[in-house]
Coordinates of C-alpha atoms in Angstrom, one line a residue:
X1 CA 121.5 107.4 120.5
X2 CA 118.2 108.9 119.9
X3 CA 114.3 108.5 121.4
X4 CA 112.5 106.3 119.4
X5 CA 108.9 105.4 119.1
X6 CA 106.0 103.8 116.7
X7 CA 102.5 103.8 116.5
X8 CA 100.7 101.1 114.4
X9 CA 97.6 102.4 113.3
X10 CA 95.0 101.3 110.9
X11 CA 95.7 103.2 108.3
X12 CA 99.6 104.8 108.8
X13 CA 102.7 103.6 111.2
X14 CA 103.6 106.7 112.8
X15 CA 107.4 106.1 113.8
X16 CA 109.9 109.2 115.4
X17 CA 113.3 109.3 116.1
X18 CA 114.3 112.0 118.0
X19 CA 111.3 115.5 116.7
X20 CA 111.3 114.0 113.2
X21 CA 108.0 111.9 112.6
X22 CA 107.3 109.9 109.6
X23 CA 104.6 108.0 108.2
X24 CA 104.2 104.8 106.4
X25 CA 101.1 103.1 105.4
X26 CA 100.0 99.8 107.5
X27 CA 100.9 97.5 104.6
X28 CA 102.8 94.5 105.3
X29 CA 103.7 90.8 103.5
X30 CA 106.2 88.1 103.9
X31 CA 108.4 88.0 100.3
X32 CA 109.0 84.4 98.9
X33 CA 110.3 85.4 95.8
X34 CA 112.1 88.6 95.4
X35 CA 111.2 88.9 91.9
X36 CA 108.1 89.2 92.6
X37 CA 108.2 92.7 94.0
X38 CA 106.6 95.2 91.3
X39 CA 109.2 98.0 90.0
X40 CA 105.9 100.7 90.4
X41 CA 106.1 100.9 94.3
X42 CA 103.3 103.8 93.9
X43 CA 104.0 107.4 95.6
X44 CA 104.2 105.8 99.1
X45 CA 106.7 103.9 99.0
X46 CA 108.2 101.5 101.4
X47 CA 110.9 99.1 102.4
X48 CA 112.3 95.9 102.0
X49 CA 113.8 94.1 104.7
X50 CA 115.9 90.7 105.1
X51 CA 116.4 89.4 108.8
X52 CA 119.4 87.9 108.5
X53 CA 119.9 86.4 112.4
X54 CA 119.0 87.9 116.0
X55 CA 116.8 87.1 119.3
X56 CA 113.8 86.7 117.0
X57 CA 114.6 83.4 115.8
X58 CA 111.1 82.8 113.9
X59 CA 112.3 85.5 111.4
X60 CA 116.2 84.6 110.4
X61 CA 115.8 84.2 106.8
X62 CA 112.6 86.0 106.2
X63 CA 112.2 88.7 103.6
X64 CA 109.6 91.5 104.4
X65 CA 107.7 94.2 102.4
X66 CA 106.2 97.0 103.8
X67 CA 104.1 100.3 103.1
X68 CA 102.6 101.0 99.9
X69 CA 104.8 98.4 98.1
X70 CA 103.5 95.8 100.0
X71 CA 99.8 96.5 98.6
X72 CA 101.0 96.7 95.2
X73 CA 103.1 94.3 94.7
X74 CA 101.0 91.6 96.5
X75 CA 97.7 92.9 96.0
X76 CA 95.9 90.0 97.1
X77 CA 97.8 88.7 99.6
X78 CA 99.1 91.6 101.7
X79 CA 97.5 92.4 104.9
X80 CA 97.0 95.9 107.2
X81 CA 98.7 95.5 110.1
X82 CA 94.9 95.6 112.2
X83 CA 93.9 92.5 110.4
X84 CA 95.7 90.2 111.8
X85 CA 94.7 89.2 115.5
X86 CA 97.6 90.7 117.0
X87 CA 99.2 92.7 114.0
X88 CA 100.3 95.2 116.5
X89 CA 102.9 92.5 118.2
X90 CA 103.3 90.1 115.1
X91 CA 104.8 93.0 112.8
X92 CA 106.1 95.9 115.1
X93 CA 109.7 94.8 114.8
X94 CA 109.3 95.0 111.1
X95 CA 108.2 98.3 110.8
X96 CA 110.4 99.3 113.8
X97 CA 113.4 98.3 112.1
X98 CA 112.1 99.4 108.5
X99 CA 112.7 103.0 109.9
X100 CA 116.3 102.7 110.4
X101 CA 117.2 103.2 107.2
X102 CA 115.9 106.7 106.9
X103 CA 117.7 108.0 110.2
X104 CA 120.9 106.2 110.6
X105 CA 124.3 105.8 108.6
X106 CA 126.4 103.3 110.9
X107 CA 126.0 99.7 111.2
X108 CA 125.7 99.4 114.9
X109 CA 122.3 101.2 115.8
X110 CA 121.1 100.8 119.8
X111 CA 118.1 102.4 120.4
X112 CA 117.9 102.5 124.6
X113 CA 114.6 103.3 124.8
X114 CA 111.2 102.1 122.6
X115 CA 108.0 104.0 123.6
X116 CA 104.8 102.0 121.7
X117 CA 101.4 102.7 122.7
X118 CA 98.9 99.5 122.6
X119 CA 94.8 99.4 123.3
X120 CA 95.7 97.2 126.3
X121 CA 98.8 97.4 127.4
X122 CA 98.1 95.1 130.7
X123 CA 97.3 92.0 128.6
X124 CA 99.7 93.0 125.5
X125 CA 102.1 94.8 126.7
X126 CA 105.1 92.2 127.7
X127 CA 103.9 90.0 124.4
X128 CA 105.0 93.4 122.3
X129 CA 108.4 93.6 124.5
X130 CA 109.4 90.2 123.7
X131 CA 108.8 90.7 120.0
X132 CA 111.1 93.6 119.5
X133 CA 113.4 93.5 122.5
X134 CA 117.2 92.4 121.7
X135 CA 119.5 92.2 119.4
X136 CA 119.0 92.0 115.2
X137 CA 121.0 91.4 111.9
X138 CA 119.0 92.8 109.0
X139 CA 120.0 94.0 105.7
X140 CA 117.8 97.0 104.5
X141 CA 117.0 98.9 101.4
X142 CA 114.1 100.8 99.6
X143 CA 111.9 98.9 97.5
X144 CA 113.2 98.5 94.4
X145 CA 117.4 98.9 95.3
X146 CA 119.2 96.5 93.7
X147 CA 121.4 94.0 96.5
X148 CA 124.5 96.2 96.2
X149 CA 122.6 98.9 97.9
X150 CA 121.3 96.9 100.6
X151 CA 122.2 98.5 103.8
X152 CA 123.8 95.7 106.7
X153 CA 122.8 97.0 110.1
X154 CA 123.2 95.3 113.8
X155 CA 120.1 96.7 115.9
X156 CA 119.3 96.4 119.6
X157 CA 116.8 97.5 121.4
X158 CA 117.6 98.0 125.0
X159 CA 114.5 98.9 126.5
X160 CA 110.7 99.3 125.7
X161 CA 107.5 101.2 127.8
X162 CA 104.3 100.8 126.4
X163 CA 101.8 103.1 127.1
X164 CA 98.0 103.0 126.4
X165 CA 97.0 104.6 123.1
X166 CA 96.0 107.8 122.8
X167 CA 98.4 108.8 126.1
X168 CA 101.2 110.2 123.9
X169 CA 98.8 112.5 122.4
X170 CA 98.0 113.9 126.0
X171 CA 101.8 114.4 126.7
X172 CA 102.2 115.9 123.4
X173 CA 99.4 118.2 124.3
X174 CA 100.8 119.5 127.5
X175 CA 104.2 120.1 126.5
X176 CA 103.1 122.5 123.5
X177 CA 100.9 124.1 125.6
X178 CA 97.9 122.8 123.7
X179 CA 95.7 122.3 126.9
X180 CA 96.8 123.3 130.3
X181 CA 98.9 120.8 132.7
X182 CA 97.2 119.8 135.9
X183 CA 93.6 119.0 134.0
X184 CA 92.2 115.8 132.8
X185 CA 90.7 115.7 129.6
X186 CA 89.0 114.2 126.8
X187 CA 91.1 113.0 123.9
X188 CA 89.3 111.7 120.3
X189 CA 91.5 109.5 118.0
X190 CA 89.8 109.9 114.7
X191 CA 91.6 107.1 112.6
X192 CA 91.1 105.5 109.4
X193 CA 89.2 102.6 110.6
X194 CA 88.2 103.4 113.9
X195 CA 87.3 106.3 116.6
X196 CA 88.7 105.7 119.9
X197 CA 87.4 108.3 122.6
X198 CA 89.4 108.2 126.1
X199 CA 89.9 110.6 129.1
X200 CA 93.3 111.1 131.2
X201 CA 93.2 111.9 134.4
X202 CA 95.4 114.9 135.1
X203 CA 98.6 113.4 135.9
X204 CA 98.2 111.6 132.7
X205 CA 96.2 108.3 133.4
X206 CA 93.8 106.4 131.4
X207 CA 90.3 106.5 132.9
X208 CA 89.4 102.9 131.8
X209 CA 85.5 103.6 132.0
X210 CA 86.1 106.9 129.7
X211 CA 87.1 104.6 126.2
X212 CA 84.8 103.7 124.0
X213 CA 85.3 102.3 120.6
X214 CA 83.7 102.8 117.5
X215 CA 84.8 100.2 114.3
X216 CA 83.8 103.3 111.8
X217 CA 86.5 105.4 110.8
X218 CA 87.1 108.7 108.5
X219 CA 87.7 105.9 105.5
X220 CA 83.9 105.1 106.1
X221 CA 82.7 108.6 105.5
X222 CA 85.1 109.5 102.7
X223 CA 83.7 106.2 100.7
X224 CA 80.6 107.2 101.2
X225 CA 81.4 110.2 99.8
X226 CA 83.6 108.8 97.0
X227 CA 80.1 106.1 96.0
X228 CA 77.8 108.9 96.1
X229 CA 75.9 108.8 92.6
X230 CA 75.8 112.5 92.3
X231 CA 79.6 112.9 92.5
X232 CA 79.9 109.8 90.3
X233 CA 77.8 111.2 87.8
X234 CA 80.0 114.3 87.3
X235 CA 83.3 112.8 87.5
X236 CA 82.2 109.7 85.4
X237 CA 83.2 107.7 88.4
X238 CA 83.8 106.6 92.0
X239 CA 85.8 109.1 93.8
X240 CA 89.3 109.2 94.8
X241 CA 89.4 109.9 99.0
X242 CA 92.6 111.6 99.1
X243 CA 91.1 114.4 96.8
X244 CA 88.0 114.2 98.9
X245 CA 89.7 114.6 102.2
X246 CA 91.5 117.8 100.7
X247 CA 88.7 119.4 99.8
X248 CA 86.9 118.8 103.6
X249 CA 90.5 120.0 105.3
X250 CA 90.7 123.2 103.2
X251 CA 87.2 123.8 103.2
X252 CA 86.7 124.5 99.8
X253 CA 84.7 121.5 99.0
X254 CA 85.9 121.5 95.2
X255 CA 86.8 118.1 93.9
X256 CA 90.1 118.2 92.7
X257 CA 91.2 119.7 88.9
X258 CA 87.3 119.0 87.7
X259 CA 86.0 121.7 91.0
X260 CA 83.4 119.8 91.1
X261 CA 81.3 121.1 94.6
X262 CA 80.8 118.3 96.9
X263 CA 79.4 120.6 99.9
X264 CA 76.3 119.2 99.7
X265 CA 77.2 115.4 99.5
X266 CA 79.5 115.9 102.8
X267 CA 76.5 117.7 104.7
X268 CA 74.3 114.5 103.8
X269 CA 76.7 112.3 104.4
X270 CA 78.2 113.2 107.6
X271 CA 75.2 113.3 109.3
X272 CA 74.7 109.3 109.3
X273 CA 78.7 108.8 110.1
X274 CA 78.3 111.1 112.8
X275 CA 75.8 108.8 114.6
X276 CA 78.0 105.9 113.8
X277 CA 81.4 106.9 114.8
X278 CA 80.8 110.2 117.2
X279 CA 78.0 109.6 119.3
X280 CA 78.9 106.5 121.8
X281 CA 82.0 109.2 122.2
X282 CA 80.2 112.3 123.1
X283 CA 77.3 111.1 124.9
X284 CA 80.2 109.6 127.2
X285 CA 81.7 113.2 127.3
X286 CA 78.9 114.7 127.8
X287 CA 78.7 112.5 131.2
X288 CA 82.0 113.3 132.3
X289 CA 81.1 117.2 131.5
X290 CA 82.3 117.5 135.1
X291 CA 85.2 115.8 135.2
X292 CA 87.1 117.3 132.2
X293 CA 87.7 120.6 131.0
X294 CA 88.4 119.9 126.9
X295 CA 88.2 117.6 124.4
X296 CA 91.4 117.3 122.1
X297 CA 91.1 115.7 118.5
X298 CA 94.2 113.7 117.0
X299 CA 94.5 111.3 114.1
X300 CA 94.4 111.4 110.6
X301 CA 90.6 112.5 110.4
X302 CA 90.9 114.7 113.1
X303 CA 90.2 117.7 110.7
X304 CA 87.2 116.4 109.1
X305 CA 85.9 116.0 112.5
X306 CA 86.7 119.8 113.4
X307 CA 84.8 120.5 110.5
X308 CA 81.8 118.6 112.0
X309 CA 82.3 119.2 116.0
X310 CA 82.5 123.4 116.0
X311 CA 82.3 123.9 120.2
X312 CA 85.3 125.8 121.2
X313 CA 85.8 122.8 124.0
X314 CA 86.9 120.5 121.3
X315 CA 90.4 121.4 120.3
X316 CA 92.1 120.1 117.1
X317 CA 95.7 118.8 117.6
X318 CA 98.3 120.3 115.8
X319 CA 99.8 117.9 113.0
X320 CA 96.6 115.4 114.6
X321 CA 98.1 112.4 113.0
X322 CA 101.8 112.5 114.0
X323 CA 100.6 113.7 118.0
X324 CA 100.2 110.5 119.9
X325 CA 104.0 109.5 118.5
X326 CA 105.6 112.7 119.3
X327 CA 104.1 112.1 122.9
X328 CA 105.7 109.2 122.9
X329 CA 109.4 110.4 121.4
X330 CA 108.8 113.2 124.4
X331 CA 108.9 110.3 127.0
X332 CA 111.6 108.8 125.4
X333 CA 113.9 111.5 125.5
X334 CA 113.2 112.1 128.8
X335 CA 114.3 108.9 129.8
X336 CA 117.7 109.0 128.1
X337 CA 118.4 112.1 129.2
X338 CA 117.1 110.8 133.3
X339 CA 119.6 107.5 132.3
X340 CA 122.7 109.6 131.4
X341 CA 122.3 112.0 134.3

């Protein structure tokens, strides 16, 4: 029986079991026809899942792709988990049970306690329990696995906390010794699609007036990036973003196997996301200057935003994107543990 917990972000699931995080892009779509599903699943991967019977009676019979294999396999039908109204509750038993597969080898999995974190947790938080809470019949198999090595597993979930996002990160923080117990602090959540900025109090409570969202992401600035004409020009087209992140992280600012120098273009560039993404987050800060004594960056984009924000207040997260799920997988450990005492 081991801590479990998931994060469905914009860009990547984050799911842990036990100190072992993985990710999985937000892809998701509902399979009519099996042969449908492409045999090039692309470098992410993903999973295929069958729910066969359970407590979720809206899903017995329903086949599901997800990660990568979703997106290319359905390119023009799949959907990111964010687009959907309430994507977080609609598909977080899919990718929930999707994650299975990768950490267990017996048929009868119970997971006792399922720590999720939510933007609203008051209003949302019972609709997610309801959706994953119980017990489930699924079969289960990497894309492209023929039947025969379809895996049959009987899952319940005993128990779920839901926590605000962003608060796992905090946790997280603490226990490594990344900022001091006993403070509040500033936390920014530098997604894909979005930058959420928050503070916690110091016994690890959201300060509702402290969040403020921005609907611009690190995607934004890297396809800015990636459209630039200069940088077109010399690699005879649009960017790829994954090279272009690399070369921002490392700060080398050489395009990929052409080394093309794209120093300049980020400088530009940066300068107009910054206003779009940072600045409804730091003037806040900067209000609260008072009331917290750092601000810690998590999330996938976290290290471009290092890059960006040099004050030694503003502390980047070890492994940023994996932190707020770790928090959670913390909590959940402690709880078994509390339960079998």
């Amino acid at each position: 029986m081991l801590p479990y917990a998931i994060d469905l972000g914009n860009g990547y699931t984050k799911t842990s079991y036990g100190n072992k995080p993985r990710l999985m892009p937000s892809y998701v779509s509902q399979v009519v026809n099996e042969s449908d599903i492409c045999d090039d699943f692309g470098p992410g991967g993903g999973a295929f899942l069958l729910y066969l019977s359970g407590d979720r009676h809206d899903l017995i019979g329903t086949k599901w792709l997800l990660g990568e294999a979703a997106k290319i396999s359905f390119p023009a039908t799949y959907q990111r988990v964010v687009e959907a109204s309430a994507g977080k509750i609609e598909y977080a038993l899919q990718f929930a049970l999707s994650d299975v597969l990768c950490c267990h080898k017996y048929q009868n999995v119970t997971i006792p306690a399922l720590y999720a974190s939510l933007p609203d947790p008051l209003t949302d938080g019972e609709k997610f329990k309801k959706a994953v809470l119980g017990r489930h019949e699924i079969q289960l198999a990497h894309v492209n696995s023929p039947p025969d090595a379809r895996f049959h597993y009987f899952v319940t979930i005993e128990n779920c906390k839901i926590l605000h996002e962003g608060q796992g990160a905090f946790i997280n923080a603490i226990a490594t010794g990344i900022i001091p117990g006993g403070v509040a602090a500033g936390i920014i959540d530098c997604g894909s699609g979005t930058t959420i900025a928050q503070c916690f109090s110091a016994n690890g409570h959201l300060i509702p007036s402290s969040r403020t969202v921005s609907p611009v992401g690190v995607h934004h600035l890297l396809k800015m990036i990636a459209t630039d004409p200069r940088l077109k020009e010399r690699i005879g087209g649009e960017g790829n973003l994954h090279l272009i992140q690399q070369a921002i992280e490392d700060s080398s600012f050489s395009y990929g196997a052409s080394n093309v120098d794209i120093e300049q273009i980020f400088r530009e560039h940066r300068k107009v996301w910054a206003q779009s993404a940072l600045r409804k987050a730091l003037e806040k800060f900067s209000s609260m200057k008072d009331e917290i004594d750092s601000i810690l960056l998590v999330g996938g984009g976290a290290h471009i935003v290092k890059a960006i924000c040099q004050k030694s207040s503003i502390i980047l997260s070890p492994n940023p994107q994996t932190a707020n799920v770790m928090g959670m997988a913390r909590l959940a450990e402690l709880k078994i543990a509390r339960s079998a005492a």
